[in-house]
Amino acid sequence: MKQYLLISFIFIFSSINAQQQYTVYFDFDIDETNSPSTNKLSQWIAENHNVEILKIEGYADSIGNALYNVDLSERRAEYVLEELKENNYIIAKGVEIKAFGEDKAFSKNRAQDRKAIIYYVKPSPPIIPETDFSKAVNTAKKGDKLKLPNMNFYNNSDIMLPESAPILNDLLAILQKNKKLKIDIQGHICCQIKEENEISLRRARAVYNFLIKKGIDAVRLSYKSFGSTKPLHPLPEKNETEKVANRRVEIEILEN
């Protein structure tokens, strides 16, 4: 019984400890954030796009009618929720909205009571499986080039085949864990000396766009293409194996 209570206490304490909060402020009798908080909220959203929202609480100062202040504080909380939604924020289902009105207006500076508090938790760091590719990236040095294995596209297209998903997710998880890692994504083609339709550039850009959409900062990524100027096997290739080897997307380690 004692062991059960201890485990329960540790679980509850960990859950509370993991919960964080962010506060925004409003001008008197206004249900939209004031200018400083609007700017700070936008910055907070950009830096915390993966957090899970638990609840939003609205508050008001003690001036005016108590019922009106409850309504005002609810509108403030709803405003913050809408701002998060409009910025494509990841919103947890069933976010709780609570309006306290002037019930907790204890500050000497009434401006401190005109607020909304966002309660949230940050996601756990991604668990990266120990694939051969992740091991290679972790041991690579600046300037090393690594082929993205099984990174394949439809013929003469920058549309990825479904079999490319595992390596893309592997690369994404590596970048999410190693915040210092910067890479250059490089596209190559096979079989033809003169490239048509910038296919190698489009394929490198497709990988780049995937990572950007998943939240990787653009300052950590770049991309370029080499066409058939840097083949692993001389052109014309002797067989299909050599063609596949030349037709590739690589990453070059810029910083780790």
Coordinates of N, CA and C in Angstrom, one line a residue:
M1 N 0.8 -1.2 0.0 CA 0.0 0.0 0.0 C 0.9 1.3 0.0
K2 N 1.9 1.3 0.9 CA 2.8 2.4 0.9 C 3.5 2.6 -0.4
Q3 N 3.9 1.5 -1.0 CA 4.6 1.6 -2.3 C 3.7 2.2 -3.4
Y4 N 2.4 1.8 -3.3 CA 1.4 2.3 -4.3 C 1.3 3.8 -4.1
L5 N 1.1 4.3 -2.8 CA 1.0 5.7 -2.6 C 2.2 6.5 -3.0
L6 N 3.4 5.9 -2.8 CA 4.6 6.6 -3.2 C 4.7 6.7 -4.7
I7 N 4.3 5.7 -5.5 CA 4.3 5.7 -6.9 C 3.3 6.7 -7.4
S8 N 2.1 6.8 -6.8 CA 1.1 7.7 -7.2 C 1.6 9.2 -6.9
F9 N 2.2 9.4 -5.8 CA 2.8 10.7 -5.5 C 3.8 11.2 -6.5
I10 N 4.7 10.3 -6.9 CA 5.7 10.6 -7.9 C 5.1 10.9 -9.2
F11 N 4.1 10.1 -9.6 CA 3.4 10.4 -10.9 C 2.7 11.7 -10.9
I12 N 2.0 12.0 -9.8 CA 1.3 13.3 -9.7 C 2.3 14.5 -9.7
F13 N 3.4 14.3 -8.9 CA 4.4 15.4 -8.9 C 5.0 15.6 -10.2
S14 N 5.3 14.5 -10.9 CA 5.9 14.6 -12.3 C 5.0 15.3 -13.2
S15 N 3.7 15.0 -13.2 CA 2.7 15.6 -14.1 C 2.6 17.1 -13.8
I16 N 2.6 17.5 -12.5 CA 2.5 18.9 -12.2 C 3.7 19.6 -12.6
N17 N 4.9 19.0 -12.4 CA 6.1 19.6 -12.7 C 6.3 19.8 -14.2
A18 N 5.7 18.9 -15.0 CA 5.9 19.0 -16.4 C 5.0 20.1 -17.0
Q19 N 3.9 20.5 -16.3 CA 3.0 21.5 -16.8 C 3.6 22.9 -16.7
Q20 N 3.6 23.6 -17.7 CA 4.1 25.0 -17.7 C 3.0 26.0 -18.1
Q21 N 3.3 27.3 -17.9 CA 2.3 28.3 -18.2 C 3.0 29.5 -18.9
Y22 N 2.1 30.2 -19.6 CA 2.6 31.4 -20.3 C 1.4 32.5 -20.1
T23 N 1.8 33.7 -19.8 CA 0.8 34.7 -19.5 C 0.8 35.9 -20.5
V24 N -0.4 36.3 -20.9 CA -0.5 37.5 -21.8 C -1.4 38.5 -21.1
Y25 N -1.3 39.7 -21.5 CA -2.0 40.8 -20.8 C -2.8 41.6 -21.7
F26 N -3.8 42.3 -21.1 CA -4.8 43.1 -21.9 C -4.9 44.5 -21.3
D27 N -5.4 45.4 -22.1 CA -5.7 46.7 -21.6 C -7.0 46.8 -20.9
F28 N -7.3 47.8 -20.2 CA -8.6 47.9 -19.5 C -9.8 47.8 -20.4
D29 N -10.7 46.8 -20.0 CA -12.0 46.6 -20.7 C -11.8 46.1 -22.1
I30 N -10.7 45.5 -22.4 CA -10.4 45.1 -23.8 C -10.2 43.6 -23.8
D31 N -10.7 42.9 -24.8 CA -10.6 41.4 -24.8 C -9.6 41.0 -25.9
E32 N -8.7 41.9 -26.4 CA -7.6 41.5 -27.3 C -6.3 41.9 -26.6
T33 N -5.3 41.1 -26.7 CA -4.0 41.4 -26.1 C -3.5 42.7 -26.4
N34 N -2.8 43.4 -25.4 CA -2.2 44.7 -25.7 C -1.0 44.5 -26.6
S35 N -0.5 45.5 -27.2 CA 0.6 45.5 -28.2 C 1.8 44.7 -27.7
P36 N 2.4 44.9 -26.5 CA 3.5 44.1 -26.1 C 3.3 42.6 -26.1
S37 N 2.1 42.2 -25.5 CA 1.7 40.8 -25.4 C 1.4 40.2 -26.7
T38 N 0.9 41.0 -27.7 CA 0.6 40.4 -29.0 C 1.9 40.0 -29.7
N39 N 2.9 40.9 -29.6 CA 4.2 40.5 -30.2 C 4.9 39.4 -29.5
K40 N 4.8 39.3 -28.2 CA 5.4 38.2 -27.4 C 4.7 36.9 -27.7
L41 N 3.4 37.0 -27.8 CA 2.6 35.8 -28.1 C 2.9 35.2 -29.4
S42 N 3.1 36.0 -30.4 CA 3.5 35.5 -31.7 C 4.9 34.9 -31.7
Q43 N 5.8 35.4 -30.9 CA 7.1 34.8 -30.8 C 7.0 33.5 -30.0
W44 N 6.2 33.5 -29.0 CA 6.0 32.3 -28.2 C 5.5 31.1 -29.1
I45 N 4.5 31.5 -29.9 CA 3.9 30.5 -30.8 C 4.9 29.9 -31.7
A46 N 5.8 30.8 -32.3 CA 6.8 30.3 -33.2 C 7.8 29.4 -32.6
E47 N 8.1 29.6 -31.3 CA 9.1 28.9 -30.6 C 8.5 27.6 -29.9
N48 N 7.2 27.5 -29.9 CA 6.6 26.4 -29.1 C 5.5 25.7 -29.9
H49 N 5.7 25.5 -31.2 CA 4.7 24.9 -32.1 C 4.3 23.5 -31.8
N50 N 5.1 22.8 -31.0 CA 4.8 21.4 -30.7 C 4.2 21.1 -29.4
V51 N 3.9 22.1 -28.5 CA 3.4 21.9 -27.2 C 2.0 21.5 -27.2
E52 N 1.5 20.9 -26.2 CA 0.1 20.5 -26.0 C -0.6 21.4 -25.1
I53 N -1.6 22.1 -25.5 CA -2.4 23.0 -24.7 C -3.4 22.3 -23.8
L54 N -3.3 22.5 -22.5 CA -4.2 21.9 -21.6 C -5.4 22.7 -21.3
K55 N -5.2 24.0 -20.9 CA -6.3 24.9 -20.6 C -5.9 26.3 -20.7
I56 N -6.8 27.2 -20.8 CA -6.6 28.7 -20.9 C -7.5 29.3 -19.9
E57 N -6.9 30.1 -19.0 CA -7.7 30.8 -18.0 C -7.7 32.3 -18.2
G58 N -8.9 32.9 -18.1 CA -9.0 34.3 -18.3 C -9.3 35.1 -17.0
Y59 N -8.8 36.3 -16.8 CA -9.0 37.0 -15.6 C -9.3 38.5 -15.9
A60 N -9.8 39.2 -14.9 CA -10.1 40.6 -15.1 C -9.7 41.4 -13.8
D61 N -9.7 42.7 -13.8 CA -9.4 43.4 -12.6 C -10.7 43.6 -11.9
S62 N -10.7 44.3 -10.7 CA -11.9 44.4 -9.9 C -12.7 45.6 -10.2
I63 N -12.4 46.3 -11.2 CA -13.2 47.5 -11.6 C -14.5 47.0 -12.3
G64 N -15.7 47.6 -12.0 CA -16.9 47.3 -12.7 C -17.7 46.2 -12.1
N65 N -18.7 45.7 -12.9 CA -19.6 44.7 -12.4 C -19.0 43.3 -12.5
A66 N -19.2 42.5 -11.4 CA -18.6 41.2 -11.3 C -19.0 40.3 -12.4
L67 N -20.3 40.3 -12.8 CA -20.8 39.4 -13.8 C -20.2 39.8 -15.2
Y68 N -20.1 41.1 -15.4 CA -19.4 41.6 -16.6 C -18.0 41.1 -16.7
N69 N -17.3 41.2 -15.6 CA -15.9 40.8 -15.6 C -15.7 39.3 -15.8
V70 N -16.6 38.5 -15.4 CA -16.6 37.1 -15.8 C -16.7 36.9 -17.3
D71 N -17.6 37.6 -17.9 CA -17.8 37.5 -19.3 C -16.5 38.1 -20.0
L72 N -16.0 39.2 -19.6 CA -14.8 39.8 -20.2 C -13.6 38.8 -20.1
S73 N -13.4 38.1 -18.9 CA -12.3 37.2 -18.8 C -12.5 36.0 -19.7
E74 N -13.7 35.6 -19.9 CA -13.9 34.4 -20.8 C -13.6 34.8 -22.2
R75 N -14.0 36.0 -22.6 CA -13.7 36.5 -24.0 C -12.2 36.6 -24.2
R76 N -11.5 37.0 -23.1 CA -10.0 37.0 -23.2 C -9.4 35.7 -23.4
A77 N -9.9 34.7 -22.7 CA -9.4 33.3 -22.9 C -9.7 32.8 -24.3
E78 N -10.9 33.1 -24.7 CA -11.4 32.6 -26.1 C -10.5 33.3 -27.2
Y79 N -10.2 34.6 -27.0 CA -9.4 35.3 -27.9 C -8.0 34.6 -28.1
V80 N -7.4 34.2 -27.0 CA -6.1 33.6 -27.0 C -6.2 32.2 -27.8
L81 N -7.3 31.5 -27.5 CA -7.5 30.2 -28.2 C -7.6 30.4 -29.7
E82 N -8.3 31.4 -30.1 CA -8.5 31.7 -31.5 C -7.2 32.1 -32.2
E83 N -6.3 32.9 -31.4 CA -5.0 33.3 -31.9 C -4.2 32.0 -32.2
L84 N -4.2 31.1 -31.3 CA -3.4 29.9 -31.4 C -3.9 29.1 -32.6
K85 N -5.2 29.0 -32.8 CA -5.8 28.2 -33.9 C -5.4 28.9 -35.3
E86 N -5.5 30.2 -35.3 CA -5.2 30.9 -36.6 C -3.7 30.8 -37.0
N87 N -2.8 30.5 -36.0 CA -1.4 30.3 -36.3 C -1.1 28.8 -36.5
N88 N -2.1 28.0 -36.9 CA -1.9 26.6 -37.1 C -1.2 25.9 -35.9
Y89 N -1.6 26.4 -34.8 CA -1.0 25.8 -33.5 C -1.6 24.4 -33.3
I90 N -0.8 23.5 -32.7 CA -1.3 22.2 -32.4 C -2.1 22.2 -31.2
I91 N -3.4 22.2 -31.3 CA -4.3 22.3 -30.2 C -4.8 21.0 -29.7
A92 N -4.7 20.7 -28.4 CA -5.2 19.4 -27.9 C -6.7 19.5 -27.9
K93 N -7.3 18.3 -28.1 CA -8.8 18.2 -28.2 C -9.4 18.5 -26.8
G94 N -10.5 19.3 -26.8 CA -11.1 19.6 -25.5 C -10.3 20.5 -24.6
V95 N -9.7 21.6 -25.2 CA -9.0 22.5 -24.4 C -10.0 23.2 -23.4
E96 N -9.7 23.2 -22.1 CA -10.5 23.8 -21.1 C -10.4 25.3 -21.1
I97 N -11.5 26.0 -21.1 CA -11.5 27.5 -20.9 C -12.2 27.8 -19.6
K98 N -11.5 28.5 -18.7 CA -12.0 28.9 -17.4 C -12.0 30.4 -17.3
A99 N -13.1 31.0 -16.8 CA -13.2 32.4 -16.6 C -13.3 32.7 -15.1
F100 N -12.3 33.5 -14.6 CA -12.3 33.8 -13.1 C -12.8 35.2 -12.8
G101 N -13.0 36.0 -13.9 CA -13.5 37.3 -13.6 C -12.5 38.1 -12.7
E102 N -13.1 38.7 -11.7 CA -12.3 39.4 -10.7 C -12.1 38.7 -9.4
D103 N -12.4 37.4 -9.4 CA -12.3 36.5 -8.2 C -10.9 36.5 -7.7
K104 N -9.9 36.6 -8.6 CA -8.5 36.5 -8.2 C -7.7 37.8 -8.5
A105 N -8.4 38.9 -8.4 CA -7.8 40.2 -8.7 C -7.2 40.7 -7.4
F106 N -5.9 40.3 -7.1 CA -5.3 40.6 -5.9 C -4.1 41.5 -6.1
S107 N -3.7 41.9 -7.3 CA -2.5 42.6 -7.6 C -2.7 44.1 -7.2
K108 N -1.7 44.7 -6.7 CA -1.7 46.2 -6.4 C -1.8 46.9 -7.7
N109 N -1.1 46.4 -8.7 CA -1.1 47.0 -10.1 C -2.2 46.3 -10.8
R110 N -3.4 46.9 -11.0 CA -4.5 46.3 -11.7 C -4.2 45.7 -13.1
A111 N -3.2 46.3 -13.7 CA -2.9 45.8 -15.1 C -2.4 44.4 -15.0
Q112 N -1.9 43.9 -13.9 CA -1.4 42.6 -13.8 C -2.6 41.6 -13.6
D113 N -3.8 42.1 -13.4 CA -5.0 41.2 -13.2 C -5.7 41.0 -14.6
R114 N -5.4 41.9 -15.5 CA -6.1 41.8 -16.8 C -5.2 40.8 -17.7
K115 N -5.5 39.6 -17.6 CA -4.6 38.6 -18.2 C -5.3 37.3 -18.6
A116 N -4.6 36.5 -19.4 CA -5.0 35.1 -19.7 C -3.7 34.3 -19.5
I117 N -3.9 33.1 -18.9 CA -2.8 32.2 -18.7 C -3.0 30.9 -19.5
I118 N -2.0 30.6 -20.3 CA -2.0 29.4 -21.1 C -1.2 28.3 -20.3
Y119 N -1.9 27.2 -20.1 CA -1.2 26.0 -19.5 C -0.9 25.0 -20.5
Y120 N 0.3 24.5 -20.5 CA 0.7 23.6 -21.6 C 1.8 22.6 -21.1
V121 N 2.0 21.6 -21.9 CA 3.1 20.6 -21.6 C 3.9 20.5 -22.9
K122 N 5.2 20.3 -22.8 CA 6.1 20.1 -23.9 C 6.1 18.6 -24.2
P123 N 6.2 18.2 -25.5 CA 6.3 16.8 -25.9 C 7.6 16.2 -25.4
S124 N 7.6 14.9 -25.2 CA 8.8 14.2 -24.9 C 9.8 14.2 -26.1
P125 N 11.1 14.3 -25.9 CA 12.0 14.2 -27.0 C 11.8 13.0 -27.8
P126 N 11.9 13.1 -29.1 CA 11.7 11.9 -30.0 C 12.7 10.8 -29.7
I127 N 12.2 9.6 -29.7 CA 13.1 8.4 -29.5 C 13.6 8.0 -30.9
I128 N 14.9 8.1 -31.2 CA 15.5 7.8 -32.5 C 15.9 6.3 -32.5
P129 N 15.3 5.5 -33.4 CA 15.8 4.1 -33.4 C 17.3 4.1 -33.9
E130 N 18.0 3.1 -33.5 CA 19.4 3.0 -33.8 C 19.5 2.4 -35.2
T131 N 19.2 3.1 -36.2 CA 19.3 2.7 -37.6 C 20.8 2.9 -38.1
D132 N 21.1 2.2 -39.1 CA 22.5 2.4 -39.7 C 22.7 3.9 -40.1
F133 N 21.6 4.5 -40.6 CA 21.7 5.9 -41.0 C 21.9 6.8 -39.9
S134 N 21.2 6.6 -38.8 CA 21.3 7.5 -37.6 C 22.7 7.3 -37.0
K135 N 23.2 6.1 -37.0 CA 24.6 5.9 -36.4 C 25.6 6.6 -37.3
A136 N 25.4 6.6 -38.6 CA 26.3 7.3 -39.6 C 26.3 8.8 -39.3
V137 N 25.1 9.3 -39.1 CA 25.0 10.8 -38.9 C 25.7 11.2 -37.6
N138 N 25.4 10.4 -36.6 CA 26.0 10.7 -35.3 C 27.5 10.6 -35.2
T139 N 28.1 9.8 -36.1 CA 29.6 9.7 -36.1 C 30.2 10.5 -37.2
A140 N 29.4 11.2 -38.0 CA 29.9 11.9 -39.2 C 30.6 13.2 -38.7
K141 N 31.5 13.7 -39.5 CA 32.2 14.9 -39.3 C 31.8 16.0 -40.3
K142 N 32.1 17.2 -40.0 CA 31.9 18.3 -40.9 C 32.5 18.0 -42.3
G143 N 31.6 18.1 -43.4 CA 32.1 17.9 -44.7 C 31.8 16.5 -45.2
D144 N 31.4 15.6 -44.3 CA 31.0 14.2 -44.7 C 29.7 14.2 -45.5
K145 N 29.6 13.3 -46.5 CA 28.4 13.2 -47.3 C 27.8 11.8 -47.1
L146 N 26.5 11.8 -46.9 CA 25.8 10.5 -46.6 C 24.6 10.4 -47.5
K147 N 24.5 9.3 -48.2 CA 23.3 9.0 -49.0 C 22.1 8.7 -48.2
L148 N 20.9 9.2 -48.6 CA 19.7 8.9 -47.9 C 19.2 7.6 -48.5
P149 N 19.3 6.5 -47.8 CA 19.0 5.1 -48.3 C 17.5 5.0 -48.6
N150 N 17.2 4.4 -49.7 CA 15.8 4.1 -50.1 C 15.0 5.4 -50.3
M151 N 15.7 6.5 -50.7 CA 15.1 7.8 -51.0 C 14.8 7.7 -52.5
N152 N 13.5 7.4 -52.9 CA 13.2 7.2 -54.3 C 12.0 8.1 -54.7
F153 N 12.0 8.4 -56.0 CA 10.9 9.2 -56.6 C 10.3 8.5 -57.8
Y154 N 9.1 9.0 -58.1 CA 8.5 8.6 -59.4 C 9.4 9.1 -60.5
N155 N 9.3 8.3 -61.6 CA 10.1 8.6 -62.8 C 10.0 10.1 -63.2
N156 N 11.1 10.8 -63.4 CA 11.2 12.1 -63.9 C 10.3 13.1 -63.1
S157 N 10.3 12.9 -61.8 CA 9.4 13.6 -60.9 C 10.0 13.9 -59.6
D158 N 9.5 14.9 -58.8 CA 10.0 15.2 -57.5 C 9.0 14.6 -56.4
I159 N 8.1 13.8 -56.9 CA 7.2 13.2 -55.9 C 7.8 11.9 -55.4
M160 N 7.8 11.9 -54.0 CA 8.5 10.7 -53.4 C 7.6 9.5 -53.4
L161 N 8.2 8.3 -53.5 CA 7.6 7.1 -53.4 C 7.3 6.8 -51.9
P162 N 6.2 6.0 -51.6 CA 5.9 5.8 -50.2 C 7.0 5.1 -49.4
E163 N 7.9 4.4 -50.1 CA 9.0 3.7 -49.4 C 10.1 4.7 -48.9
S164 N 9.9 6.0 -49.2 CA 10.9 7.0 -48.8 C 10.5 7.5 -47.4
A165 N 9.3 7.2 -46.9 CA 8.9 7.7 -45.6 C 9.8 7.4 -44.4
P166 N 10.2 6.1 -44.3 CA 11.1 5.8 -43.1 C 12.3 6.6 -43.0
I167 N 13.1 6.8 -44.2 CA 14.3 7.6 -44.1 C 14.0 9.1 -43.9
L168 N 12.9 9.6 -44.4 CA 12.6 11.0 -44.1 C 12.3 11.2 -42.6
N169 N 11.5 10.3 -42.0 CA 11.2 10.4 -40.6 C 12.5 10.2 -39.8
D170 N 13.3 9.3 -40.2 CA 14.6 9.1 -39.5 C 15.4 10.4 -39.5
L171 N 15.6 11.0 -40.7 CA 16.3 12.3 -40.8 C 15.7 13.4 -39.9
L172 N 14.3 13.5 -40.0 CA 13.6 14.5 -39.2 C 13.9 14.3 -37.7
A173 N 13.8 13.0 -37.2 CA 14.1 12.8 -35.8 C 15.5 13.1 -35.4
I174 N 16.4 12.8 -36.2 CA 17.8 13.2 -35.9 C 18.0 14.7 -35.8
L175 N 17.4 15.5 -36.7 CA 17.5 16.9 -36.6 C 16.8 17.5 -35.4
Q176 N 15.6 16.9 -35.0 CA 14.9 17.3 -33.9 C 15.7 17.1 -32.6
K177 N 16.5 16.0 -32.5 CA 17.2 15.7 -31.3 C 18.5 16.5 -31.3
N178 N 19.2 16.6 -32.4 CA 20.5 17.3 -32.5 C 20.3 18.7 -33.0
K179 N 20.1 19.7 -32.1 CA 19.7 21.0 -32.4 C 20.8 21.8 -33.1
K180 N 22.1 21.3 -33.0 CA 23.2 22.0 -33.6 C 23.5 21.5 -35.0
L181 N 22.8 20.4 -35.4 CA 23.1 19.8 -36.7 C 22.6 20.7 -37.9
K182 N 23.5 21.0 -38.8 CA 23.1 21.7 -40.0 C 23.5 20.9 -41.2
I183 N 22.6 20.8 -42.2 CA 22.9 20.0 -43.4 C 22.6 20.7 -44.7
D184 N 23.3 20.2 -45.8 CA 23.0 20.7 -47.1 C 22.5 19.4 -47.9
I185 N 21.3 19.6 -48.5 CA 20.7 18.5 -49.2 C 21.0 18.6 -50.6
Q186 N 21.6 17.5 -51.2 CA 22.1 17.5 -52.5 C 21.5 16.5 -53.4
G187 N 21.0 16.9 -54.6 CA 20.4 16.0 -55.5 C 21.3 15.6 -56.7
H188 N 21.2 14.4 -57.1 CA 22.0 13.9 -58.2 C 21.1 13.0 -59.2
I189 N 21.5 12.9 -60.4 CA 20.7 12.1 -61.4 C 21.7 11.1 -62.0
C190 N 21.1 10.2 -62.8 CA 21.9 9.2 -63.5 C 21.6 9.3 -65.0
C191 N 22.4 8.6 -65.7 CA 22.0 8.2 -67.1 C 22.2 9.3 -68.2
Q192 N 22.1 10.6 -67.9 CA 22.2 11.6 -68.9 C 23.1 12.7 -68.5
I193 N 23.9 13.1 -69.5 CA 24.9 14.2 -69.2 C 24.2 15.5 -69.0
K194 N 23.3 15.8 -69.8 CA 22.5 17.1 -69.7 C 21.2 16.8 -69.0
E195 N 21.0 17.5 -67.9 CA 19.8 17.3 -67.1 C 18.6 18.1 -67.7
E196 N 17.5 17.6 -67.6 CA 16.2 18.2 -68.1 C 15.3 18.5 -66.9
N197 N 14.6 19.6 -66.9 CA 13.6 19.9 -65.9 C 14.1 20.1 -64.5
E198 N 15.4 20.3 -64.3 CA 16.0 20.5 -63.0 C 15.5 19.5 -62.0
I199 N 15.5 18.2 -62.4 CA 14.9 17.2 -61.6 C 15.7 17.0 -60.3
S200 N 17.0 17.0 -60.4 CA 17.8 16.8 -59.2 C 17.6 17.9 -58.2
L201 N 17.4 19.1 -58.6 CA 17.2 20.3 -57.8 C 15.8 20.2 -57.1
R202 N 14.8 19.8 -57.9 CA 13.5 19.6 -57.4 C 13.4 18.5 -56.3
R203 N 14.2 17.5 -56.5 CA 14.1 16.4 -55.5 C 14.8 16.8 -54.2
A204 N 15.9 17.5 -54.3 CA 16.6 18.0 -53.1 C 15.6 19.0 -52.4
R205 N 15.0 19.8 -53.2 CA 14.0 20.8 -52.6 C 12.8 20.1 -51.9
A206 N 12.4 19.0 -52.5 CA 11.3 18.2 -51.9 C 11.7 17.7 -50.5
V207 N 12.9 17.3 -50.3 CA 13.3 16.8 -49.0 C 13.4 18.1 -48.0
Y208 N 13.9 19.1 -48.5 CA 14.0 20.4 -47.8 C 12.7 20.9 -47.3
N209 N 11.7 20.9 -48.2 CA 10.3 21.3 -47.9 C 9.7 20.4 -46.9
F210 N 9.9 19.1 -47.0 CA 9.4 18.2 -46.0 C 9.8 18.6 -44.6
L211 N 11.1 18.8 -44.4 CA 11.7 19.2 -43.1 C 11.2 20.5 -42.6
I212 N 11.1 21.5 -43.5 CA 10.6 22.8 -43.1 C 9.2 22.7 -42.6
K213 N 8.3 21.9 -43.3 CA 6.9 21.8 -42.9 C 6.8 21.1 -41.5
K214 N 7.8 20.3 -41.2 CA 7.8 19.5 -39.9 C 8.4 20.4 -38.8
G215 N 8.8 21.6 -39.1 CA 9.2 22.5 -38.0 C 10.7 22.7 -37.9
I216 N 11.5 22.1 -38.8 CA 13.0 22.4 -38.7 C 13.3 23.8 -39.2
D217 N 14.1 24.5 -38.5 CA 14.4 25.9 -38.8 C 15.2 25.9 -40.1
A218 N 14.8 26.8 -41.0 CA 15.4 27.0 -42.3 C 16.9 27.3 -42.2
V219 N 17.3 28.0 -41.1 CA 18.7 28.3 -41.0 C 19.6 27.1 -40.9
R220 N 19.0 26.0 -40.6 CA 19.8 24.8 -40.4 C 19.9 23.9 -41.7
L221 N 19.2 24.4 -42.7 CA 19.0 23.6 -44.0 C 19.4 24.4 -45.2
S222 N 20.0 23.8 -46.2 CA 20.1 24.3 -47.5 C 20.0 23.2 -48.5
Y223 N 19.9 23.5 -49.8 CA 19.9 22.5 -50.8 C 20.4 23.0 -52.1
K224 N 20.9 22.0 -52.9 CA 21.5 22.3 -54.2 C 21.4 21.1 -55.0
S225 N 21.8 21.2 -56.3 CA 21.8 20.0 -57.2 C 23.1 20.0 -58.0
F226 N 23.5 18.8 -58.3 CA 24.7 18.6 -59.1 C 24.4 17.9 -60.5
G227 N 23.1 17.6 -60.7 CA 22.8 16.9 -61.9 C 23.6 15.6 -62.0
S228 N 24.3 15.4 -63.1 CA 25.1 14.2 -63.3 C 26.6 14.5 -63.2
T229 N 26.9 15.7 -62.6 CA 28.3 16.1 -62.6 C 29.2 15.4 -61.6
K230 N 28.6 14.7 -60.6 CA 29.3 14.0 -59.6 C 28.8 12.6 -59.4
P231 N 28.9 11.8 -60.5 CA 28.4 10.4 -60.4 C 29.4 9.5 -59.6
L232 N 28.8 8.5 -58.9 CA 29.6 7.5 -58.2 C 30.2 6.6 -59.2
H233 N 29.5 6.4 -60.3 CA 30.0 5.5 -61.4 C 30.0 6.3 -62.7
P234 N 31.0 6.2 -63.5 CA 31.2 6.9 -64.8 C 30.0 6.7 -65.7
L235 N 29.6 7.8 -66.4 CA 28.5 7.7 -67.4 C 29.1 7.2 -68.8
P236 N 28.5 6.4 -69.6 CA 27.2 5.8 -69.2 C 27.4 4.6 -68.3
E237 N 26.4 4.4 -67.4 CA 26.5 3.4 -66.4 C 26.5 2.0 -67.1
K238 N 27.1 1.0 -66.5 CA 27.2 -0.3 -67.1 C 25.9 -1.1 -66.8
N239 N 25.2 -0.8 -65.7 CA 24.1 -1.7 -65.4 C 23.1 -0.9 -64.5
E240 N 22.0 -1.5 -64.2 CA 21.0 -0.8 -63.4 C 21.5 -0.5 -62.0
T241 N 22.3 -1.3 -61.4 CA 22.9 -1.1 -60.1 C 23.6 0.2 -60.0
E242 N 24.4 0.5 -61.1 CA 25.2 1.7 -61.1 C 24.3 2.9 -61.4
K243 N 23.2 2.7 -62.1 CA 22.2 3.8 -62.3 C 21.6 4.2 -61.0
V244 N 21.2 3.2 -60.2 CA 20.5 3.5 -59.0 C 21.5 4.2 -58.0
A245 N 22.7 3.8 -58.0 CA 23.7 4.4 -57.2 C 23.9 5.9 -57.5
N246 N 23.9 6.2 -58.8 CA 24.1 7.6 -59.2 C 22.9 8.4 -59.0
R247 N 21.7 7.8 -59.1 CA 20.4 8.5 -58.9 C 20.1 8.6 -57.4
R248 N 20.6 9.7 -56.8 CA 20.6 9.7 -55.3 C 20.3 11.1 -54.7
V249 N 20.0 11.1 -53.5 CA 19.9 12.4 -52.7 C 20.9 12.1 -51.5
E250 N 21.8 13.1 -51.3 CA 22.7 13.0 -50.2 C 22.6 14.2 -49.2
I251 N 23.1 14.1 -48.1 CA 23.2 15.2 -47.2 C 24.7 15.4 -46.9
E252 N 25.1 16.7 -46.8 CA 26.5 17.0 -46.4 C 26.4 17.6 -45.0
I253 N 27.2 17.2 -44.1 CA 27.2 17.7 -42.8 C 27.9 19.1 -42.8
L254 N 27.2 20.1 -42.4 CA 27.7 21.5 -42.4 C 28.2 21.8 -41.0
E255 N 27.4 21.3 -40.0 CA 27.8 21.6 -38.6 C 27.1 20.6 -37.7
N256 N 27.8 20.1 -36.7 CA 27.2 19.2 -35.8 C 27.8 19.3 -34.4

